[in-house]
mmCIF file of N, CA and C and ligand atoms in Angstrom:
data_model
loop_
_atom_site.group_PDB
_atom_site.id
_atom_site.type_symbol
_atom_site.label_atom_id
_atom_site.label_comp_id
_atom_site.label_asym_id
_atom_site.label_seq_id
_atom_site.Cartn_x
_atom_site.Cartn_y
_atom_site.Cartn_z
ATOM 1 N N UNK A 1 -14.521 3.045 -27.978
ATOM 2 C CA UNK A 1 -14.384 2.713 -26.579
ATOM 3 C C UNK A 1 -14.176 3.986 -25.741
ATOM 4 N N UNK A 2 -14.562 3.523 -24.332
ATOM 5 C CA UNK A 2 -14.123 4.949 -23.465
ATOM 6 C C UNK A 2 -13.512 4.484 -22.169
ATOM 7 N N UNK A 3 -12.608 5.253 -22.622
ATOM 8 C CA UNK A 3 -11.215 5.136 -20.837
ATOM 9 C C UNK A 3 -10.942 6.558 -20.443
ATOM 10 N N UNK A 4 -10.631 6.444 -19.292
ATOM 11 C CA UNK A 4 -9.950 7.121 -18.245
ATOM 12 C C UNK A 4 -8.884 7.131 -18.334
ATOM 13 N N UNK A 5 -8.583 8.736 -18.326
ATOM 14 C CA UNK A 5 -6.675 8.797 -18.145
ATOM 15 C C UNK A 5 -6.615 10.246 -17.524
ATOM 16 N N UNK A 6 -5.151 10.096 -16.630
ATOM 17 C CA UNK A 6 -4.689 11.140 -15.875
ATOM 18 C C UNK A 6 -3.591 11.785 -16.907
ATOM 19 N N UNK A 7 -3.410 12.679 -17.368
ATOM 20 C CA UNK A 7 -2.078 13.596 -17.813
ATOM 21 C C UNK A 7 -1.616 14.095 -17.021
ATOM 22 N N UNK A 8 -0.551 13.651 -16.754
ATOM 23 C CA UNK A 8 0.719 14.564 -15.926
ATOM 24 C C UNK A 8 1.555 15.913 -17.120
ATOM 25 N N UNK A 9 1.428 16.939 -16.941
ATOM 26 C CA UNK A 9 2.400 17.324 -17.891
ATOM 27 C C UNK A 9 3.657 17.822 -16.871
ATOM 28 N N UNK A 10 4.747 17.615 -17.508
ATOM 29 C CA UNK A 10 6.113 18.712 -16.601
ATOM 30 C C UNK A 10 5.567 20.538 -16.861
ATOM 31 N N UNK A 11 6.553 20.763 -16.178
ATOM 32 C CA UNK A 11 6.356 22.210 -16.266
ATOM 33 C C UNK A 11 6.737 22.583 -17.038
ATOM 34 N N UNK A 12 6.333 24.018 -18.012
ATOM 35 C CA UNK A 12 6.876 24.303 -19.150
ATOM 36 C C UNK A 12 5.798 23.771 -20.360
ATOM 37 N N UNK A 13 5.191 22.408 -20.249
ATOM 38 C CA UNK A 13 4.909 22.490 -21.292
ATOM 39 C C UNK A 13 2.793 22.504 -21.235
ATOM 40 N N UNK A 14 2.833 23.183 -20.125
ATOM 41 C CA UNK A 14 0.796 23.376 -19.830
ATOM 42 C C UNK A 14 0.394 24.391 -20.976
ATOM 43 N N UNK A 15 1.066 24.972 -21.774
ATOM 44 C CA UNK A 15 0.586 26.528 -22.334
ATOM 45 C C UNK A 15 0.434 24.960 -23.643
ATOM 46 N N UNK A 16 0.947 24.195 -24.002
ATOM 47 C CA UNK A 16 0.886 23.363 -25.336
ATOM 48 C C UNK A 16 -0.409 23.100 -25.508
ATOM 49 N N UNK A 17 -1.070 22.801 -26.891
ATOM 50 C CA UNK A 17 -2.782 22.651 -27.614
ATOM 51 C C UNK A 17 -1.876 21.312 -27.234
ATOM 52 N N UNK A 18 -2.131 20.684 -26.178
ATOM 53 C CA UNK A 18 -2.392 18.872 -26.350
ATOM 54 C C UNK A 18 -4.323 18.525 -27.147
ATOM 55 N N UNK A 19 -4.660 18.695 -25.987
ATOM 56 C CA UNK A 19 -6.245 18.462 -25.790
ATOM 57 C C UNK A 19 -6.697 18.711 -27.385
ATOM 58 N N UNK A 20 -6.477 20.156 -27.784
ATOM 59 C CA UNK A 20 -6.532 20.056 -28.930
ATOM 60 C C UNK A 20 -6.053 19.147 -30.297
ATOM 61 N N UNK A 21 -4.804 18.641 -30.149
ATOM 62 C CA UNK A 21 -4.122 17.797 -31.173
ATOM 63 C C UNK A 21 -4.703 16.379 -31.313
ATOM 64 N N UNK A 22 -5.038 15.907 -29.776
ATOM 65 C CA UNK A 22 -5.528 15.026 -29.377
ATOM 66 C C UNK A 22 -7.366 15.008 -30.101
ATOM 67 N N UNK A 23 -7.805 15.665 -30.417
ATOM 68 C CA UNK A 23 -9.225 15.717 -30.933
ATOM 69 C C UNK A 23 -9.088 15.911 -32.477
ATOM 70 N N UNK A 24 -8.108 16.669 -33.005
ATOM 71 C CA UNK A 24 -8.103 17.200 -34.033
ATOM 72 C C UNK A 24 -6.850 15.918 -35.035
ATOM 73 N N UNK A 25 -5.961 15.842 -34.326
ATOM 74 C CA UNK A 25 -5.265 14.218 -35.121
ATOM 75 C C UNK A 25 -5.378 13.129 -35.133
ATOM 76 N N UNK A 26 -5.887 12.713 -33.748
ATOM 77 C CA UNK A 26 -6.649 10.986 -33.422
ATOM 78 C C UNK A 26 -8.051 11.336 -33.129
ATOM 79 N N UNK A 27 -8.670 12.731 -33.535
ATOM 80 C CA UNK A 27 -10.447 11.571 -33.721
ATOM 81 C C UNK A 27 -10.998 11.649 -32.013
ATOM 82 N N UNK A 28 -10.431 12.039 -31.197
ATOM 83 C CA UNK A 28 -11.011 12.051 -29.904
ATOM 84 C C UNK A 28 -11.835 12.893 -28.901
ATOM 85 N N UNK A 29 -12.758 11.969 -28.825
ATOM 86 C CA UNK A 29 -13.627 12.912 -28.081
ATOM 87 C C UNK A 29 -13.597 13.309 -26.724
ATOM 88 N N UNK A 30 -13.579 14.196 -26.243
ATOM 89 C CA UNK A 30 -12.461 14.188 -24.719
ATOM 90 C C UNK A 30 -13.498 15.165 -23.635
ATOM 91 N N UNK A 31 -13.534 14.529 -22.462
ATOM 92 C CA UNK A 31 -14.651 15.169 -21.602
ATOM 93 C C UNK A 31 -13.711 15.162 -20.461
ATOM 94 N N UNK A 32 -13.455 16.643 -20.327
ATOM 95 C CA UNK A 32 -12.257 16.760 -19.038
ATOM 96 C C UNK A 32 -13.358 16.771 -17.737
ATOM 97 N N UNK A 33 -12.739 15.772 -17.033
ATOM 98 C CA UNK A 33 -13.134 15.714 -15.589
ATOM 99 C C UNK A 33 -12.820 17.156 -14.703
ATOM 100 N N UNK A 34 -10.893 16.818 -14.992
ATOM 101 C CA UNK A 34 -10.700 17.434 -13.647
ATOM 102 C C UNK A 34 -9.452 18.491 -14.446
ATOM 103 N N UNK A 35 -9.333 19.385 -13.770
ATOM 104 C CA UNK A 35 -7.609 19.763 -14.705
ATOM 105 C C UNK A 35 -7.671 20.805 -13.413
ATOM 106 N N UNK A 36 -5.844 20.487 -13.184
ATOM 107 C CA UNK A 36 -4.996 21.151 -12.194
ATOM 108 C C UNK A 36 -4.103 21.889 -12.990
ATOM 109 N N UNK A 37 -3.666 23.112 -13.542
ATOM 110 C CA UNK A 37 -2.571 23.407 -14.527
ATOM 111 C C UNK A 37 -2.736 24.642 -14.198
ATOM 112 N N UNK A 38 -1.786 25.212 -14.121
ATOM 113 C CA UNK A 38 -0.785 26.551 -13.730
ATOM 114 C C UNK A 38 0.212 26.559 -14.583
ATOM 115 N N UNK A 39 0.471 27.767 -15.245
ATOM 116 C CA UNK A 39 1.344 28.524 -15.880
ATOM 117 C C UNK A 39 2.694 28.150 -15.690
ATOM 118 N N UNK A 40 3.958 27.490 -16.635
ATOM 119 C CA UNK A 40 4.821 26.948 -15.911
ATOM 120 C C UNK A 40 5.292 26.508 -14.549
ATOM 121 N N UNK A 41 4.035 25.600 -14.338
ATOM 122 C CA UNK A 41 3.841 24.448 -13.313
ATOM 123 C C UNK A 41 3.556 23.188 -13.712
ATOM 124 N N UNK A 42 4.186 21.930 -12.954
ATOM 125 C CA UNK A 42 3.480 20.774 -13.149
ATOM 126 C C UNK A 42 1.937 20.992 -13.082
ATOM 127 N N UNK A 43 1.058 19.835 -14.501
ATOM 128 C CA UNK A 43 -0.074 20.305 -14.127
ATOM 129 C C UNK A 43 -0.683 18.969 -14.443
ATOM 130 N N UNK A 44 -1.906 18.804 -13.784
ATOM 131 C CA UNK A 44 -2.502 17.589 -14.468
ATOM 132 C C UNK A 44 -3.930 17.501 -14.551
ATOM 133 N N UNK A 45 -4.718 16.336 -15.234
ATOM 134 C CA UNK A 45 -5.928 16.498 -16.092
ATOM 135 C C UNK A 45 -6.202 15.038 -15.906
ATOM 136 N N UNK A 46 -7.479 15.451 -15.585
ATOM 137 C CA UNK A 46 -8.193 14.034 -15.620
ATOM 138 C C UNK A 46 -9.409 13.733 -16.964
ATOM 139 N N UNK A 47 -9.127 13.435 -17.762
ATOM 140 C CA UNK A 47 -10.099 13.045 -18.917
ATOM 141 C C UNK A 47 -10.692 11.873 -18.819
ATOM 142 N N UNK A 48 -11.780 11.625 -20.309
ATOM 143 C CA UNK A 48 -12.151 10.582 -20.235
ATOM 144 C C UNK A 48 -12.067 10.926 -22.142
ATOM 145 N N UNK A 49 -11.643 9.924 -22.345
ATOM 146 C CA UNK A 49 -11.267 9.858 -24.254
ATOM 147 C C UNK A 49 -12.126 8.926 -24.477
ATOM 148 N N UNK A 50 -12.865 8.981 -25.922
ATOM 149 C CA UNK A 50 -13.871 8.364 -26.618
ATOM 150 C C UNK A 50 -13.358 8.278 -27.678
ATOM 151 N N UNK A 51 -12.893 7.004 -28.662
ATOM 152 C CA UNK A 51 -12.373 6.727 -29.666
ATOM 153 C C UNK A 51 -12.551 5.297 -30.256
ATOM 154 N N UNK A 52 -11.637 5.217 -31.027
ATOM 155 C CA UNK A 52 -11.836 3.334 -31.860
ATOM 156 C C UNK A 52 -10.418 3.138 -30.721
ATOM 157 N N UNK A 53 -10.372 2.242 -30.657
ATOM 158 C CA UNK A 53 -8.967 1.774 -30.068
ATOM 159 C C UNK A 53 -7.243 1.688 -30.472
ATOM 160 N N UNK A 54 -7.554 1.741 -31.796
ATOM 161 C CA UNK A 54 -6.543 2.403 -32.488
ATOM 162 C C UNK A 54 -6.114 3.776 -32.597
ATOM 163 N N UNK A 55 -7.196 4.722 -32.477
ATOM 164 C CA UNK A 55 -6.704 6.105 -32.191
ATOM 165 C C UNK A 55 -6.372 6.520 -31.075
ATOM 166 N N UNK A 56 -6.975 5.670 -29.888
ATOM 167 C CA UNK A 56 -6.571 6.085 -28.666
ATOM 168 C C UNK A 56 -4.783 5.446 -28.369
ATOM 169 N N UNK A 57 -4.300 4.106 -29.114
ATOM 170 C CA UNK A 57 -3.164 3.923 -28.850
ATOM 171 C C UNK A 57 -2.352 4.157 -29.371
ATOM 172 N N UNK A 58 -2.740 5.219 -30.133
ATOM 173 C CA UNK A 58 -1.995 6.473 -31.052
ATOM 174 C C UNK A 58 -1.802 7.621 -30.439
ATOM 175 N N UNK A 59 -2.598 8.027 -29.841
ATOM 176 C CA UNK A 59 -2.927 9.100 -28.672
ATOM 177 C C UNK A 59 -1.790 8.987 -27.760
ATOM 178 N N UNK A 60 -1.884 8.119 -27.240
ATOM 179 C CA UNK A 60 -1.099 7.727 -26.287
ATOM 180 C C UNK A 60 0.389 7.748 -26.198
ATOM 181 N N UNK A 61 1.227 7.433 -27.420
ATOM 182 C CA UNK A 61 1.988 7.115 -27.849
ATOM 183 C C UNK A 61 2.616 8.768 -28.308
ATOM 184 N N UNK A 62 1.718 9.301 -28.878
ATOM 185 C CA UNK A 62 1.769 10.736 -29.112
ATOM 186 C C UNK A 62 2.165 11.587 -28.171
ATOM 187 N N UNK A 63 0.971 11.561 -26.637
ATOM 188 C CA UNK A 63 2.010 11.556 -25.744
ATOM 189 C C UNK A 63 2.769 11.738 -25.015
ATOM 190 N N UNK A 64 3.176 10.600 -24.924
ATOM 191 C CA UNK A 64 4.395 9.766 -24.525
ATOM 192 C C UNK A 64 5.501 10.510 -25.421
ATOM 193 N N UNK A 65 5.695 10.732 -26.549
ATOM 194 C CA UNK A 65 6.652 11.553 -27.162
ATOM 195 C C UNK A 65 6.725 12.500 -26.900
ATOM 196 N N UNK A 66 5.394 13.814 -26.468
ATOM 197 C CA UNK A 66 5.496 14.651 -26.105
ATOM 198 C C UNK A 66 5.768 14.859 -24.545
ATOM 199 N N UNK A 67 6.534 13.903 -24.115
ATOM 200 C CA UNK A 67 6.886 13.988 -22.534
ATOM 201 C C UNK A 67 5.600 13.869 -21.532
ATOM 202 N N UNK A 68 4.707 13.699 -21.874
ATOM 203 C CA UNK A 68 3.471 13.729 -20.920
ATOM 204 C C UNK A 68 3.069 12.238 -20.323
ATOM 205 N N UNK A 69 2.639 12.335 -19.139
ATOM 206 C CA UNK A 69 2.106 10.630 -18.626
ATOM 207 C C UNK A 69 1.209 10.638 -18.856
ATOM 208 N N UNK A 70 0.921 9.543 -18.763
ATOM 209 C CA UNK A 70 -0.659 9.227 -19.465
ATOM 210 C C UNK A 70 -1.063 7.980 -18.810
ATOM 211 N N UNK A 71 -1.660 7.793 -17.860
ATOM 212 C CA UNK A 71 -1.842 7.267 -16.510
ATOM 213 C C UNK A 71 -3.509 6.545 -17.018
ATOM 214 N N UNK A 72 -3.602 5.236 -17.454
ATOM 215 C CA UNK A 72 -4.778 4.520 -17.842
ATOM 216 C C UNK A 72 -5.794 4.565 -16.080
ATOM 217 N N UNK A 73 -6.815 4.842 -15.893
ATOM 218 C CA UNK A 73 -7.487 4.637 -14.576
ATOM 219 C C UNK A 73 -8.131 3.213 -14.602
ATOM 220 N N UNK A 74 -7.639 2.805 -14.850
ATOM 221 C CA UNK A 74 -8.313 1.296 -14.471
ATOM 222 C C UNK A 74 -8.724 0.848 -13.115
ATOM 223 N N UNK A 75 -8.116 1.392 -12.285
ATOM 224 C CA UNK A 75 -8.502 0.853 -10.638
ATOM 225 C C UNK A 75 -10.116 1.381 -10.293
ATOM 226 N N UNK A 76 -9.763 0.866 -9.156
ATOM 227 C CA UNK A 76 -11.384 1.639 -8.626
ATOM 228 C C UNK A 76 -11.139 1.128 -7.021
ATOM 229 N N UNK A 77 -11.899 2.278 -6.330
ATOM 230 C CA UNK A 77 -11.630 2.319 -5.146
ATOM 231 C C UNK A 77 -12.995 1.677 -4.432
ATOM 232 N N UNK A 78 -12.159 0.597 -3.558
ATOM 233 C CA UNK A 78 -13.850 0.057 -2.589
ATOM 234 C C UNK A 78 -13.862 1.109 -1.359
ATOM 235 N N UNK A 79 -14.987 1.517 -1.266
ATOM 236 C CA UNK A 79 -14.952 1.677 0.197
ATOM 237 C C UNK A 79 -15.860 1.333 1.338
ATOM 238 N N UNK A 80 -15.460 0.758 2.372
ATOM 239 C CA UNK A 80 -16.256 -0.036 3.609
ATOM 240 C C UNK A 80 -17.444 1.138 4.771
ATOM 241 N N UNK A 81 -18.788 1.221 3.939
ATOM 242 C CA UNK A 81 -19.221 2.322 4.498
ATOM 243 C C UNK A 81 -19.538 2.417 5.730
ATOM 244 N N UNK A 82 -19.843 0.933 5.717
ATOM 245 C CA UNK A 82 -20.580 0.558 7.107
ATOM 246 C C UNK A 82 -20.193 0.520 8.079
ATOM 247 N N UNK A 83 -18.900 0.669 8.419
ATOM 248 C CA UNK A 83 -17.690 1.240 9.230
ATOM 249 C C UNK A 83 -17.095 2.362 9.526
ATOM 250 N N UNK A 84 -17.705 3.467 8.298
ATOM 251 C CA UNK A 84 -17.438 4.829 8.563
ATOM 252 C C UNK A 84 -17.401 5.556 9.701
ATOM 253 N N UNK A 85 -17.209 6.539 10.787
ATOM 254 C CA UNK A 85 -17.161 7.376 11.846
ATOM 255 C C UNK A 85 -17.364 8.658 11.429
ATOM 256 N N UNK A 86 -17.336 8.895 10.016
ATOM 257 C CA UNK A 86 -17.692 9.996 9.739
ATOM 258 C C UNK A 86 -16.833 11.183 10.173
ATOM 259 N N UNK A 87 -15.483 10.688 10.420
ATOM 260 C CA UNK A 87 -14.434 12.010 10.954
ATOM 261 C C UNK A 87 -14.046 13.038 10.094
ATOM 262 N N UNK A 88 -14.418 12.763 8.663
ATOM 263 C CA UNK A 88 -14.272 13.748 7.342
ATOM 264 C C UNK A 88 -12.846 13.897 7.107
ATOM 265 N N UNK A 89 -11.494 13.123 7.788
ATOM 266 C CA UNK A 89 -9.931 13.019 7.262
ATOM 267 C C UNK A 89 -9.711 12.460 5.822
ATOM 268 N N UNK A 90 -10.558 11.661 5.181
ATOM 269 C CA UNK A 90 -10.598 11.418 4.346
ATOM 270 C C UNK A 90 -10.748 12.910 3.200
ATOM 271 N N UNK A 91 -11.805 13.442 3.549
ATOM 272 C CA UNK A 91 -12.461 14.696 3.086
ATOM 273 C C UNK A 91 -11.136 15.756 2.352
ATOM 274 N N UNK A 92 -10.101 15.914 3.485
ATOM 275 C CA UNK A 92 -9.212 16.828 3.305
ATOM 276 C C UNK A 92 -8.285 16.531 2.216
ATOM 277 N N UNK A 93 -8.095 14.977 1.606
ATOM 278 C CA UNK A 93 -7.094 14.872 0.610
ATOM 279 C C UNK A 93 -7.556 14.767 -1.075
ATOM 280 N N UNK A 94 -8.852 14.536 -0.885
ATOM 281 C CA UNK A 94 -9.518 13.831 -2.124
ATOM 282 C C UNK A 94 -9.763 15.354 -2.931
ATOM 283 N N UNK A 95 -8.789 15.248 -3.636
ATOM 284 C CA UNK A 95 -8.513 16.390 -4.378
ATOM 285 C C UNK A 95 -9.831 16.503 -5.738
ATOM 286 N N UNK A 96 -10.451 15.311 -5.857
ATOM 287 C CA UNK A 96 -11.289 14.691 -7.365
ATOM 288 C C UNK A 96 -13.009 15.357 -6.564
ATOM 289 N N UNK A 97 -12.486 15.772 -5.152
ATOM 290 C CA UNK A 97 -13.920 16.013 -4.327
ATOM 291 C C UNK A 97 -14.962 14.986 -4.828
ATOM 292 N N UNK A 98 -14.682 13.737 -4.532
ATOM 293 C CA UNK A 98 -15.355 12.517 -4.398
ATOM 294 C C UNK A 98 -16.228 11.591 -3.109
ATOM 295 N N UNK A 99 -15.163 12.826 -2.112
ATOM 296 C CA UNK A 99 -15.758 12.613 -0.837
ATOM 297 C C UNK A 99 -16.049 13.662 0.158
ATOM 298 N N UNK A 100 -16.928 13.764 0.548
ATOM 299 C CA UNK A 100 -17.852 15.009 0.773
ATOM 300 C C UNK A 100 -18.379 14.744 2.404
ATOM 301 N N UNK A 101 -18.519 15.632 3.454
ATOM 302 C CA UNK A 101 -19.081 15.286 4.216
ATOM 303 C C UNK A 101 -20.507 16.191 4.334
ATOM 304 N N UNK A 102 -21.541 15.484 4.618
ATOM 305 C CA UNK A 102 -22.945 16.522 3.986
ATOM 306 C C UNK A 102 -22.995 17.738 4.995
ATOM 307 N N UNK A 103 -23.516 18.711 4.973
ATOM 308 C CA UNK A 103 -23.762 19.579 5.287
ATOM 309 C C UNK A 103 -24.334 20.256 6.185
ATOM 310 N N UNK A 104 -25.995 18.800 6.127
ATOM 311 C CA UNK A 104 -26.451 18.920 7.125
ATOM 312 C C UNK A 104 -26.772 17.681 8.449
ATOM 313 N N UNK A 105 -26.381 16.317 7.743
ATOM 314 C CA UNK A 105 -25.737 15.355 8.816
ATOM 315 C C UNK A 105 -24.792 14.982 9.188
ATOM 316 N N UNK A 106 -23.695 15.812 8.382
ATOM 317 C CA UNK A 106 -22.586 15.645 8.808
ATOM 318 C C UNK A 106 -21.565 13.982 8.404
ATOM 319 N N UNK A 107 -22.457 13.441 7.583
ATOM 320 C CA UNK A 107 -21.830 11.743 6.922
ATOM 321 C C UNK A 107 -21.734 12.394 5.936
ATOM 322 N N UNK A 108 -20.458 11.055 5.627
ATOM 323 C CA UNK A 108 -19.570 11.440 4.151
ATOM 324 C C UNK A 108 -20.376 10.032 3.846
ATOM 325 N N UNK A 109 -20.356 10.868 2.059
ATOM 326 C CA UNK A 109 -20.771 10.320 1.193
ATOM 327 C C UNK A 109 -19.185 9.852 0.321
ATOM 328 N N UNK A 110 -19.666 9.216 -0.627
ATOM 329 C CA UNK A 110 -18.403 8.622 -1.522
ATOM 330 C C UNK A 110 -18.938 8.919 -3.123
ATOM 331 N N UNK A 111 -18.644 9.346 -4.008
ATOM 332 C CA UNK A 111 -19.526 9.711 -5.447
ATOM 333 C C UNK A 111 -18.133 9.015 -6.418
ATOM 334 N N UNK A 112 -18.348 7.597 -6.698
ATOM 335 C CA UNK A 112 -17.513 7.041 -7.524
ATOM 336 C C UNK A 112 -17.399 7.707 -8.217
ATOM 337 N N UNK A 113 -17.642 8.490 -9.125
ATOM 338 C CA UNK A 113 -17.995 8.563 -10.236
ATOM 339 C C UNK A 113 -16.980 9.750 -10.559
ATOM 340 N N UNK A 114 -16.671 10.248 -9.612
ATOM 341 C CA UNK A 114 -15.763 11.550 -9.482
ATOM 342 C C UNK A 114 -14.625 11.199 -9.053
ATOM 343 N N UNK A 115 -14.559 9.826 -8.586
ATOM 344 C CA UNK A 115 -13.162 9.074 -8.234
ATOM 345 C C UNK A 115 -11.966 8.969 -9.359
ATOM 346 N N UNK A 116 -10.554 9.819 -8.964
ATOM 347 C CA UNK A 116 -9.418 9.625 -9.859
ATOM 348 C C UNK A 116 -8.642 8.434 -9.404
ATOM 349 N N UNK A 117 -9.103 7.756 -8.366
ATOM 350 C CA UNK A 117 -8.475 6.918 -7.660
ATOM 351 C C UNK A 117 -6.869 7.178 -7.489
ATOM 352 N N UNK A 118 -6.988 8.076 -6.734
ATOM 353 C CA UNK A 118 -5.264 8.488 -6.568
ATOM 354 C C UNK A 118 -4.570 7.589 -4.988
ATOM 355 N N UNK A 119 -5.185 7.117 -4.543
ATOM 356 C CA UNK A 119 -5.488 6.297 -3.570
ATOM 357 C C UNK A 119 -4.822 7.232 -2.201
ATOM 358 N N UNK A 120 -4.832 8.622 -2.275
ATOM 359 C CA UNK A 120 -4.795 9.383 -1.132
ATOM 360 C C UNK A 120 -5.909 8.571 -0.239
ATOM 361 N N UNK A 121 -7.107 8.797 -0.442
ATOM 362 C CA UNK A 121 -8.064 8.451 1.603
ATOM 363 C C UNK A 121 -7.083 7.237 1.135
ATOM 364 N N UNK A 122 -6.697 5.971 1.064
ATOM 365 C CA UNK A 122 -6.404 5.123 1.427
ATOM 366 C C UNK A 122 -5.193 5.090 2.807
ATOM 367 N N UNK A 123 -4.547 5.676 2.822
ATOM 368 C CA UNK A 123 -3.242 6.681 3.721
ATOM 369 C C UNK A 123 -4.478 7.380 4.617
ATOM 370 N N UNK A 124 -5.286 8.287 4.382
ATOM 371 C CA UNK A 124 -5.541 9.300 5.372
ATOM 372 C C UNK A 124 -6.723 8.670 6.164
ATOM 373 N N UNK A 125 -7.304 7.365 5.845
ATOM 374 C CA UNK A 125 -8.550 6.988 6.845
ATOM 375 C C UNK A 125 -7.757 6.131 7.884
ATOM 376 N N UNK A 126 -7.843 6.309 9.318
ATOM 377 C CA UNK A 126 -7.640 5.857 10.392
ATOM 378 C C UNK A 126 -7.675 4.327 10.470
ATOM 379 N N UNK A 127 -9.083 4.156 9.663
ATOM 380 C CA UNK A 127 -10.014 2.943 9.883
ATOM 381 C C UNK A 127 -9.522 1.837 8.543
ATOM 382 N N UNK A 128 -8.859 2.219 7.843
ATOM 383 C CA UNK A 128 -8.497 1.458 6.625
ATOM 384 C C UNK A 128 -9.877 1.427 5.818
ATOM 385 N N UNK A 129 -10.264 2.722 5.724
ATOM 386 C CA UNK A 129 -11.723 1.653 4.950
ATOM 387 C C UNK A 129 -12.277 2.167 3.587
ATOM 388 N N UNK A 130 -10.466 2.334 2.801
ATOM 389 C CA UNK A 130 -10.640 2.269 1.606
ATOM 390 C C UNK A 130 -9.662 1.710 1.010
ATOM 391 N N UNK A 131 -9.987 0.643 -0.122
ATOM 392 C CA UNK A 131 -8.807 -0.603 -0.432
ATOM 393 C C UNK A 131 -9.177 -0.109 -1.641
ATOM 394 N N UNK A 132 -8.505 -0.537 -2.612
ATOM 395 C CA UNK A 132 -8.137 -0.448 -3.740
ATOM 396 C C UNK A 132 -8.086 -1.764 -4.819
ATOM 397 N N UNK A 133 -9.152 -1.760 -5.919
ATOM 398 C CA UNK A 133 -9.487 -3.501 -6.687
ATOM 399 C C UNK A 133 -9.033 -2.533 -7.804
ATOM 400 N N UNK A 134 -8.673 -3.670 -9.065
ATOM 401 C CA UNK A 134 -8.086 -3.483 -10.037
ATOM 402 C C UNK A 134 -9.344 -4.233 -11.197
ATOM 403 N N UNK A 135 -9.403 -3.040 -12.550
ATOM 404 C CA UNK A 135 -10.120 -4.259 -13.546
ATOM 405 C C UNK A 135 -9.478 -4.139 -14.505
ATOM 406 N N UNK A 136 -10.062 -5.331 -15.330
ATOM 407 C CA UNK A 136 -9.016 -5.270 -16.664
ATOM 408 C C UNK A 136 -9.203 -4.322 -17.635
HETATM 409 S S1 SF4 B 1 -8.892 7.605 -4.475
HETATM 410 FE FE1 SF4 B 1 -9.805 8.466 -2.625
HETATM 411 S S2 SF4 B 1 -8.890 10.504 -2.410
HETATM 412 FE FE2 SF4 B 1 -8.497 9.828 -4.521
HETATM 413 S S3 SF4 B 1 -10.202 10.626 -5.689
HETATM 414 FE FE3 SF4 B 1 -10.819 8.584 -5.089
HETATM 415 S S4 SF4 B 1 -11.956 8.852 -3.187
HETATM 416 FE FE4 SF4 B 1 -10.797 10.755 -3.547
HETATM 417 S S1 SF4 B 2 -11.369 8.951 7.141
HETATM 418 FE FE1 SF4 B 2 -12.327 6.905 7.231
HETATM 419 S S2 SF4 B 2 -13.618 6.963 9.064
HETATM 420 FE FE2 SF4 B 2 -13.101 9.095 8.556
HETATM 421 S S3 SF4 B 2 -14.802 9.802 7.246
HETATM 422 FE FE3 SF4 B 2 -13.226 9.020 5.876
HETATM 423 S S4 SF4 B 2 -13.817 6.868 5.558
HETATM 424 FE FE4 SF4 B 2 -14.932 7.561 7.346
#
């Protein structure tokens, strides 16, 4: 199976082979999206893990012992395009750069696909016109 997960690590422990232990003891195949991590700083990582389901809730659990969050992405963000204004406030928070305003017309685009769903634009659009659905 393949899921989405955010790692939070505390500070202190970003210099640790997670990523590594994680491939090399549970079997996982791991395609980092996104990673924020600084040198004794909070840091965090957006993956996507490929495993049997048993290694991943081994993974997990692993960890979880090792002080780290491990944040399942299950959500997904709607957003109402057809309502857009195109003011690009959204633009400034979306740290996953999922939302983009083009270059040369000046409309924002939305690229799910790059979505961490941290539900920042949800707060920063004026217009409300990004809600937040849940799957199982
Ligand atoms: S939830 Fe919004 S701000 Fe966060 S990554 Fe997705 S589009 Fe960007
Ligand atoms: S903040 Fe809202 S209105 Fe402005 S560009 Fe983003 S989605 Fe469109």
């Amino acid at each position: 199976m393949k899921k989405r997960f955010i790692l939070t690590f505390p500070a202190g422990r970003t210099n640790n082979p997670i990523t590594y232990d994680l491939i090399k003891k549970y079997n996982i195949k791991i395609n980092i999206i996104k990673a924020n991590i600084g040198a004794e700083e909070e840091g965090s990582l957006l993956l996507e893990m490929i495993a049997e389901e048993s290694d991943l809730n081994n993974a997990q659990e692993y960890l979880k012992e090792n002080n780290i969050n491990c944040q399942s992405v299950e959500k997904r963000v709607q957003f109402i395009e057809n309502e857009c204004m195109h003011c690009g406030a959204c633009t400034a928070v979306c740290f996953a750069g999922a939302l983009t305003l083009g270059k040369d017309d000046w409309k924002l685009s939305f690229d799910a696909t790059k979505c961490i769903v941290c539900e920042l634009c949800v707060k920063a659009c004026p217009l409300g016109l990004f809600e937040i659905h849940f799957s199982e």
